[in-house]
XYZ file of C-alpha atoms in Angstrom:
502
model
C 20.471 -3.593 26.580
C 19.149 -5.603 29.552
C 15.466 -4.912 28.665
C 15.884 -5.767 25.081
C 17.644 -9.074 26.043
C 14.732 -9.852 28.580
C 12.197 -9.320 25.791
C 14.146 -11.553 23.298
C 14.145 -14.298 26.030
C 10.216 -13.980 26.460
C 9.774 -14.298 22.667
C 12.151 -17.335 22.498
C 10.305 -18.954 25.302
C 6.937 -18.153 23.815
C 7.946 -19.551 20.223
C 9.208 -22.844 21.916
C 5.879 -23.206 23.813
C 3.740 -22.491 20.572
C 5.611 -25.261 18.820
C 5.000 -27.548 21.633
C 1.343 -27.005 21.568
C 1.190 -27.456 17.776
C 2.875 -30.900 18.174
C 0.541 -31.850 20.986
C -3.092 -33.198 21.114
C -4.473 -29.768 21.192
C -2.783 -28.770 17.948
C -4.635 -31.447 15.857
C -6.824 -29.026 14.089
C -3.889 -26.511 13.372
C -1.781 -29.482 11.927
C -4.735 -30.443 9.936
C -5.004 -26.849 8.466
C -1.418 -26.926 7.455
C -1.890 -30.346 5.815
C -4.754 -29.088 3.898
C -2.652 -26.152 2.570
C -0.001 -28.561 1.485
C 2.654 -27.429 4.128
C 5.131 -30.267 4.979
C 6.606 -31.189 8.080
C 10.133 -29.974 7.008
C 8.700 -26.475 6.370
C 6.624 -26.329 9.604
C 9.954 -27.112 11.372
C 11.892 -24.673 9.226
C 9.511 -21.895 9.736
C 9.178 -22.785 13.576
C 5.288 -22.742 13.154
C 3.123 -23.179 16.290
C -0.287 -23.031 17.841
C -1.824 -20.859 20.440
C -4.612 -22.785 22.369
C -8.038 -21.283 22.920
C -7.688 -20.791 26.649
C -7.514 -17.165 27.684
C -4.206 -17.307 29.707
C -2.468 -20.338 28.878
C 0.787 -18.728 27.640
C 0.635 -16.102 30.647
C 0.556 -18.929 33.169
C 3.543 -20.749 31.383
C 5.697 -17.692 30.988
C 4.919 -16.638 34.796
C 5.802 -20.082 35.753
C 9.042 -19.882 33.720
C 9.971 -16.847 35.958
C 9.110 -14.066 33.421
C 7.696 -10.810 35.299
C 4.212 -9.686 34.251
C 5.279 -6.126 33.179
C 7.734 -7.596 30.871
C 5.053 -9.806 29.336
C 2.866 -6.789 28.937
C 5.723 -5.010 27.284
C 6.274 -7.778 24.868
C 2.621 -7.538 23.544
C 2.031 -11.280 23.929
C -0.026 -10.486 26.966
C -2.802 -7.753 27.118
C -4.707 -6.095 29.998
C -8.316 -5.630 29.465
C -10.843 -3.399 30.967
C -11.258 -4.292 34.482
C -7.615 -5.431 35.022
C -7.969 -8.861 33.455
C -4.763 -9.998 31.963
C -5.133 -12.311 28.867
C -3.207 -13.868 26.083
C -3.184 -11.809 22.831
C -3.205 -14.929 20.593
C -6.009 -17.481 21.126
C -6.909 -20.464 18.932
C -4.506 -19.351 16.253
C -1.751 -20.894 14.133
C 1.440 -18.968 15.154
C 4.008 -17.826 12.763
C 7.276 -16.285 14.378
C 8.524 -13.101 12.856
C 12.297 -12.820 13.164
C 14.891 -10.065 12.686
C 17.359 -10.860 9.785
C 19.734 -12.386 12.463
C 17.218 -15.028 13.213
C 15.959 -13.915 16.833
C 12.197 -13.858 17.156
C 10.809 -10.426 17.806
C 7.097 -10.808 17.066
C 4.389 -13.178 16.028
C 1.557 -13.317 13.304
C -1.471 -15.331 14.163
C -4.067 -16.840 11.760
C -7.414 -17.962 12.746
C -8.688 -21.613 12.195
C -12.250 -21.176 12.702
C -14.374 -19.526 10.005
C -16.098 -16.329 11.167
C -13.282 -15.534 13.572
C -11.937 -12.065 13.128
C -9.452 -10.670 12.169
C -7.999 -13.342 9.996
C -4.599 -12.182 10.659
C -3.368 -10.668 13.869
C 0.189 -9.353 14.392
C 2.192 -8.532 17.414
C 2.111 -4.715 18.268
C 5.267 -2.836 17.743
C 7.593 -2.909 20.512
C 11.303 -2.225 21.622
C 12.026 -5.267 19.511
C 9.710 -5.234 16.562
C 9.171 -2.274 14.103
C 6.961 -3.714 11.158
C 8.291 -1.178 8.729
C 11.766 -2.275 9.325
C 11.065 -6.038 9.123
C 10.681 -8.457 6.117
C 9.303 -11.902 7.090
C 11.727 -14.698 6.095
C 14.697 -12.800 5.337
C 16.699 -14.478 8.081
C 16.170 -17.829 6.278
C 16.579 -16.512 2.680
C 19.266 -13.824 2.782
C 22.123 -16.099 1.917
C 20.330 -17.274 -1.216
C 19.428 -13.688 -2.018
C 22.785 -12.575 -1.744
C 24.162 -15.496 -3.713
C 21.631 -14.924 -6.583
C 21.606 -11.384 -6.801
C 17.703 -10.978 -6.411
C 14.783 -11.318 -4.123
C 11.262 -12.383 -4.796
C 8.780 -10.368 -2.781
C 5.331 -11.872 -1.872
C 2.786 -10.639 0.179
C 1.555 -13.186 2.824
C 3.191 -15.724 5.248
C 1.781 -18.685 3.298
C 2.858 -17.372 -0.149
C 6.269 -17.340 1.409
C 5.831 -20.693 2.746
C 4.824 -22.323 -0.382
C 7.163 -20.720 -2.705
C 10.172 -21.517 -0.469
C 8.840 -25.094 -0.184
C 8.728 -25.288 -3.970
C 12.343 -24.398 -4.246
C 12.166 -20.589 -4.728
C 14.890 -19.784 -2.188
C 15.378 -16.036 -2.481
C 12.002 -15.189 -1.216
C 10.731 -12.620 1.377
C 7.221 -11.473 2.370
C 5.627 -8.045 3.324
C 2.990 -9.700 5.635
C 0.327 -7.810 3.817
C 1.596 -4.390 4.887
C 2.611 -1.772 2.454
C 6.396 -1.629 1.710
C 8.378 0.960 3.264
C 11.739 2.781 2.313
C 13.309 1.035 5.438
C 12.464 -2.363 4.057
C 13.797 -1.460 0.628
C 17.080 -0.389 2.009
C 17.323 -3.541 4.240
C 16.664 -5.589 1.118
C 19.274 -3.541 -0.863
C 22.136 -4.929 1.576
C 21.569 -8.348 0.047
C 20.531 -7.733 -3.608
C 20.186 -5.106 -6.239
C 16.989 -6.659 -7.927
C 13.462 -7.636 -6.693
C 10.765 -9.605 -8.420
C 7.534 -8.457 -6.948
C 4.882 -11.233 -7.013
C 1.606 -10.004 -5.607
C -2.031 -10.909 -6.260
C -3.157 -10.231 -9.803
C -6.549 -8.474 -8.712
C -6.965 -4.718 -8.793
C -5.854 -4.112 -5.237
C -2.689 -6.361 -5.905
C -1.706 -4.582 -8.997
C -2.200 -1.218 -7.210
C 0.093 -2.386 -4.401
C 2.564 -3.730 -6.967
C 2.656 -0.533 -8.569
C 3.194 1.384 -5.239
C 5.892 -1.202 -4.191
C 7.546 -0.995 -7.643
C 7.665 2.807 -7.383
C 9.145 2.819 -3.831
C 11.653 0.056 -4.453
C 12.856 1.903 -7.719
C 13.301 4.986 -5.886
C 15.585 3.368 -3.396
C 17.744 2.204 -6.237
C 16.606 -1.355 -6.884
C 15.974 -2.867 -10.189
C 12.310 -4.043 -10.242
C 10.453 -6.773 -12.318
C 6.658 -7.483 -11.766
C 5.491 -11.172 -12.065
C 1.989 -11.419 -13.258
C 0.010 -14.486 -12.049
C -3.197 -15.875 -13.720
C -6.413 -14.265 -12.534
C -7.646 -15.714 -9.352
C -4.287 -17.002 -8.164
C -1.710 -15.863 -5.661
C 1.727 -17.423 -5.281
C 0.231 -19.897 -2.716
C -2.538 -21.144 -4.881
C -0.392 -21.152 -7.991
C 2.235 -23.469 -6.392
C -0.631 -25.782 -4.960
C -2.405 -26.038 -8.239
C 0.274 -26.192 -10.722
C 3.512 -26.958 -8.895
C 6.800 -25.090 -8.290
C 7.850 -25.256 -12.047
C 4.981 -23.221 -13.076
C 5.552 -20.641 -10.522
C 9.181 -20.429 -11.487
C 8.239 -19.808 -15.260
C 6.013 -16.874 -14.063
C 9.132 -15.469 -12.258
C 11.347 -16.178 -15.320
C 8.936 -14.235 -17.567
C 8.495 -11.194 -15.215
C 8.410 -7.798 -16.924
C 10.379 -4.638 -16.003
C 8.419 -2.581 -13.688
C 8.182 0.347 -15.885
C 6.727 -1.697 -18.777
C 4.110 -3.157 -16.541
C 3.187 0.274 -15.210
C 2.720 1.586 -18.623
C 0.249 -1.185 -19.541
C -1.662 -0.781 -16.320
C -1.975 2.923 -16.403
C -3.058 2.816 -20.067
C -5.460 -0.159 -19.694
C -9.207 0.791 -19.930
C -8.455 4.425 -20.650
C -9.467 6.296 -23.867
C -6.337 8.456 -24.426
C -8.063 10.416 -27.032
C -10.121 11.967 -24.273
C -8.226 14.840 -22.625
C -9.319 14.016 -19.086
C -8.279 10.312 -19.394
C -5.154 11.423 -21.130
C -4.233 13.812 -18.290
C -4.837 11.143 -15.575
C -2.740 8.553 -17.492
C 0.240 11.098 -17.893
C 0.073 12.197 -14.350
C 0.088 8.662 -13.254
C 3.151 7.798 -15.253
C 5.003 10.799 -14.221
C 4.635 9.662 -10.627
C 6.304 6.348 -11.851
C 9.039 8.066 -13.890
C 10.084 10.278 -11.030
C 10.993 7.042 -8.996
C 13.842 6.469 -11.422
C 17.174 8.116 -10.142
C 18.952 8.645 -13.379
C 17.777 11.729 -15.410
C 18.634 10.021 -18.730
C 16.327 7.032 -17.829
C 13.478 9.346 -16.799
C 13.901 11.146 -20.085
C 13.745 7.631 -22.166
C 10.689 6.661 -20.115
C 9.022 10.120 -20.841
C 9.355 9.532 -24.632
C 7.883 6.162 -24.173
C 5.003 7.625 -22.407
C 4.481 10.152 -25.148
C 4.700 7.410 -27.675
C 2.034 5.160 -26.022
C -0.353 8.266 -25.597
C 0.280 9.160 -29.500
C 0.982 12.819 -28.395
C 1.832 14.698 -31.599
C 2.530 18.339 -30.220
C 6.360 18.737 -29.799
C 5.579 21.491 -27.133
C 3.713 19.058 -25.000
C 6.202 16.396 -25.439
C 9.069 18.827 -24.627
C 7.267 19.972 -21.457
C 6.530 16.415 -20.363
C 10.024 15.409 -20.895
C 11.165 18.419 -18.757
C 8.727 17.592 -16.033
C 10.134 14.089 -16.019
C 13.663 14.957 -15.965
C 13.446 17.690 -13.314
C 11.148 15.526 -11.282
C 8.551 18.338 -11.389
C 5.006 17.359 -10.264
C 3.113 19.811 -12.525
C 2.371 18.710 -16.160
C 2.546 22.150 -17.426
C 0.688 22.346 -20.815
C -0.641 18.801 -20.577
C -2.781 19.194 -17.571
C -6.560 20.355 -17.479
C -6.033 22.367 -14.274
C -7.818 25.678 -14.441
C -5.229 28.601 -14.303
C -6.314 30.811 -11.472
C -8.836 28.530 -9.958
C -8.943 28.821 -6.250
C -8.785 25.815 -3.815
C -11.807 24.510 -2.102
C -12.092 24.051 1.675
C -11.705 20.310 1.245
C -8.390 20.732 -0.681
C -6.854 23.175 1.899
C -8.073 20.908 4.544
C -6.231 17.800 3.128
C -3.142 19.874 2.605
C -3.192 21.469 5.876
C -3.537 18.059 7.613
C -0.655 16.628 5.406
C 1.539 19.198 7.073
C 0.123 19.262 10.700
C -1.869 16.197 11.356
C -0.025 13.810 8.939
C -1.164 10.456 9.955
C -4.903 11.565 9.744
C -4.200 13.024 6.308
C -2.463 9.905 5.011
C -5.379 7.785 6.235
C -7.721 10.142 4.263
C -5.549 10.125 1.175
C -5.502 6.356 1.170
C -9.173 6.069 0.589
C -8.977 8.400 -2.487
C -8.147 7.968 -6.043
C -6.140 10.075 -8.607
C -9.588 10.789 -10.272
C -10.787 12.460 -7.279
C -8.460 15.373 -7.851
C -9.032 15.716 -11.617
C -9.423 19.569 -12.502
C -8.889 20.786 -8.998
C -6.585 23.811 -8.371
C -4.289 21.816 -6.157
C -4.677 18.552 -8.478
C -0.911 18.103 -8.773
C -0.048 18.845 -5.154
C -2.772 16.183 -3.954
C -1.663 13.681 -6.608
C 1.986 13.844 -5.230
C 0.697 13.764 -1.503
C -1.223 10.571 -2.411
C 1.966 8.753 -3.615
C 3.352 9.302 0.016
C 0.766 7.395 1.925
C 2.808 4.501 2.854
C 5.736 6.786 3.955
C 6.574 7.220 7.625
C 4.432 10.077 8.684
C 7.140 12.202 10.120
C 8.933 12.273 6.765
C 5.909 13.302 4.658
C 5.743 17.155 4.913
C 9.225 17.720 3.780
C 9.069 14.908 1.165
C 5.988 16.599 -0.282
C 7.724 19.989 -0.517
C 10.756 18.608 -2.284
C 8.490 16.878 -4.899
C 6.715 20.018 -5.927
C 7.779 23.054 -8.137
C 8.354 26.324 -6.767
C 4.807 27.670 -7.054
C 3.156 24.601 -5.871
C 5.377 24.426 -2.701
C 4.736 27.998 -1.945
C 1.078 27.143 -2.218
C 1.392 24.331 0.476
C 3.332 26.563 2.855
C 0.562 29.304 2.506
C -2.007 26.745 3.397
C 0.189 25.196 6.154
C 0.555 28.668 7.711
C -3.075 28.740 8.889
C -3.254 28.842 12.661
C -6.198 26.312 12.641
C -7.261 23.515 10.188
C -9.568 24.896 7.668
C -11.964 21.654 8.342
C -12.159 19.867 11.608
C -12.404 16.342 9.998
C -9.931 15.586 7.082
C -11.824 12.319 6.422
C -14.800 14.701 5.488
C -12.454 16.627 3.054
C -11.680 13.348 1.205
C -15.262 12.305 1.212
C -16.165 15.750 -0.182
C -13.820 15.365 -3.106
C -14.986 12.003 -3.926
C -18.632 13.078 -3.761
C -17.854 15.914 -6.142
C -16.084 13.691 -8.609
C -19.111 11.456 -8.671
C -21.443 14.336 -9.402
C -19.174 15.495 -12.329
C -19.124 11.982 -13.607
C -23.079 11.818 -13.357
C -23.273 15.192 -15.362
C -20.975 13.573 -18.167
C -23.042 10.464 -17.856
C -26.442 12.410 -18.277
C -24.869 13.974 -21.589
C -24.192 10.497 -22.890
C -27.519 9.138 -21.883
C -29.209 12.051 -23.854
C -27.128 11.045 -26.965
C -27.938 7.404 -26.675
C -31.502 8.222 -26.382
C -31.477 9.957 -29.664
C -29.799 7.197 -31.563
C -32.628 4.668 -30.919
C -30.936 1.287 -32.074
C -31.059 -2.079 -30.291
C -27.118 -1.557 -29.468
C -27.920 1.917 -28.192
C -30.601 0.555 -25.950
C -28.420 -2.056 -24.414
C -25.624 0.561 -23.748
C -28.302 2.978 -22.569
C -29.494 0.459 -20.008
C -25.785 0.044 -18.515
C -25.501 3.892 -18.655
C -28.754 4.186 -16.463
C -27.605 1.434 -14.046
C -24.287 3.484 -13.808
C -26.164 6.582 -13.039
C -28.132 4.890 -10.227
C -24.886 3.689 -8.727
C -23.355 7.143 -8.744
C -26.524 8.476 -7.087
C -26.090 5.850 -4.310
C -22.503 6.541 -3.883
C -23.279 10.291 -3.663
C -25.886 9.650 -1.065
C -23.688 7.284 0.973
C -20.855 9.839 1.138
C -23.374 12.478 2.363
C -21.892 15.825 3.858
C -22.189 19.420 2.587
C -20.757 20.652 -0.692
C -17.056 21.557 -1.006
C -16.895 25.372 -1.588
C -14.401 27.947 -2.217
C -13.286 29.732 1.033
C -14.423 33.266 0.750
C -12.008 35.916 1.630
C -13.741 36.888 4.852
C -13.517 33.306 6.173
C -9.940 32.603 5.766
C -8.344 30.955 8.768
C -6.197 33.195 10.636
C -2.683 32.958 9.330
C 0.606 32.546 11.382
C 4.170 32.464 10.305
C 5.007 29.322 8.610
C 7.673 27.283 10.443
C 10.973 27.347 8.602
C 12.083 23.932 7.473
C-alpha cells in the first residue's frame, strides 16, 4: 500500500546516505574498522555497508530536506522521539548494515559500534510495517540463487560471519543476526533448500543455540548438519586466521544434527547415575520429537538407549513408545515422584505460560533442564522450555499438543485459576533454580563427608574442589534470594474458573 511504499523509499534514501557517509571524510574510522576485519571494497559494495555519523540529527535533517515527513520517519524507526520532545537519529557513530527482504528492498538496519565501551555493541531497527525480525534472514537476497542451485544453506549467526564466509567463496550463506531462529525463518529457507548446515560459535552458548536451531529446523522438515569449529573461533575469525579453504573443510566434515546432539547431551554426564541418565534421556527425547517421520524417531530412540547402555527391555520399549508417539513423559525412565503435588513456583510458571506467555518465556529462557529435576511437573516444564523461541501467541496450544493426556489436563487445571498463583513469574524461575542449588548442596555435602573419610592426597585435592563448589552454591543461593517454594495448601488454592476451550 502507499504507506509501505513510502517507508521503503525512506529506507532506500537512508541506505544511500549511509553509504555516502562511509565513503566521505567522516567515514575514515569506519573504513579502517572494516579494513582491520579484512572486509574488502567489493564486499562493502555488495553488502551496501554505510556509516552513521555521531551528530544527533544528521539523518533526520537529510531526510526532511529530501521531502520526507517527520511522522513517516518516526514510523520507520530511523528517528526516535525522546522525553521532552527531542527528535534524534536512532543510529549514531555506527557502522551501518542494511537488512533486506529476500527481494532486495531495504527494510531495516543493523548498527555496530566503533568505539570501545559504547553500548549496545549491536543495535537493530525496531520492528515496523516493513520489518519483522522473526521472518527475516540476513543476506538471503544475495545468496538465494546459490542456495537454490546447491540445495543447501550455511546458517551463521552474525553480520560479519556472513560477510567473511561469502567473501571467502561460501555463497549459500544466511545469518540469523544473533537472534534465535524461528519457524517462520525455517519455512522461508525451505523455499530455497532442503538442507541447512548450522555454523555457530563453539562455546557453550553457541552449542546450546545450535541444538535449539537444529531442533526447530528439523521439526520444519529440513535436513540439518552441525559444523563444529575449533574452540575460540567463529566463522569470521576462522576465515581470517586460516582462510576460506579451512572453513570450507569445516563445512564439508559437518555432522548430522542427531549425532551432534547425542554427543553434546552425553558429554560430561555420568549415565550410570539415575538423575543424570534421566536428564540425558529427557534432553534427547526433545531432539527426537523434532523428526517428522515415526520410523526415524524409533531408530534414534534405539541409538539413545544404546548410548545410555540401558539393558532393561521394559525401559527401552517405553522410551521407544514415547519417542514414536511424541509423548513428553518418559514413563518408567523418569525419577518424577508419583503423586507429588506441584509447588507454587511450578504452577506460577505454567499459569503464566498459558496467560502471560511472553513473561513466562522470558523466565523459562533463564532456566536449565536440571532446574526441573524431580518436580511433579518436570516433563511439562521441560517441554515448555523447548518453546522459548516460539512466537508467544502459538505457545499455549503448542504446549498442550506436545503433552500426553494427563499432563495436558494438569496444565488446563492450573490455567483455570482466575488469578496467577504468584505475581512475578521471574520469582518462580529463581525459586526453582535456588531449590535446585540447595539439592545439589546436600548431595555435595554427602560427597565431602565421604572424601574426608578417605584421607589420601588425591582425596584432599578433590575435597578442596568440592568445598569451593559448595561455597559457589551458597553464593548462588544467596544471590537468588526469595522465599522457599512450597506446596499450595488446599485452603490457599487460587479461585478456579472454567477453562477456556481451545
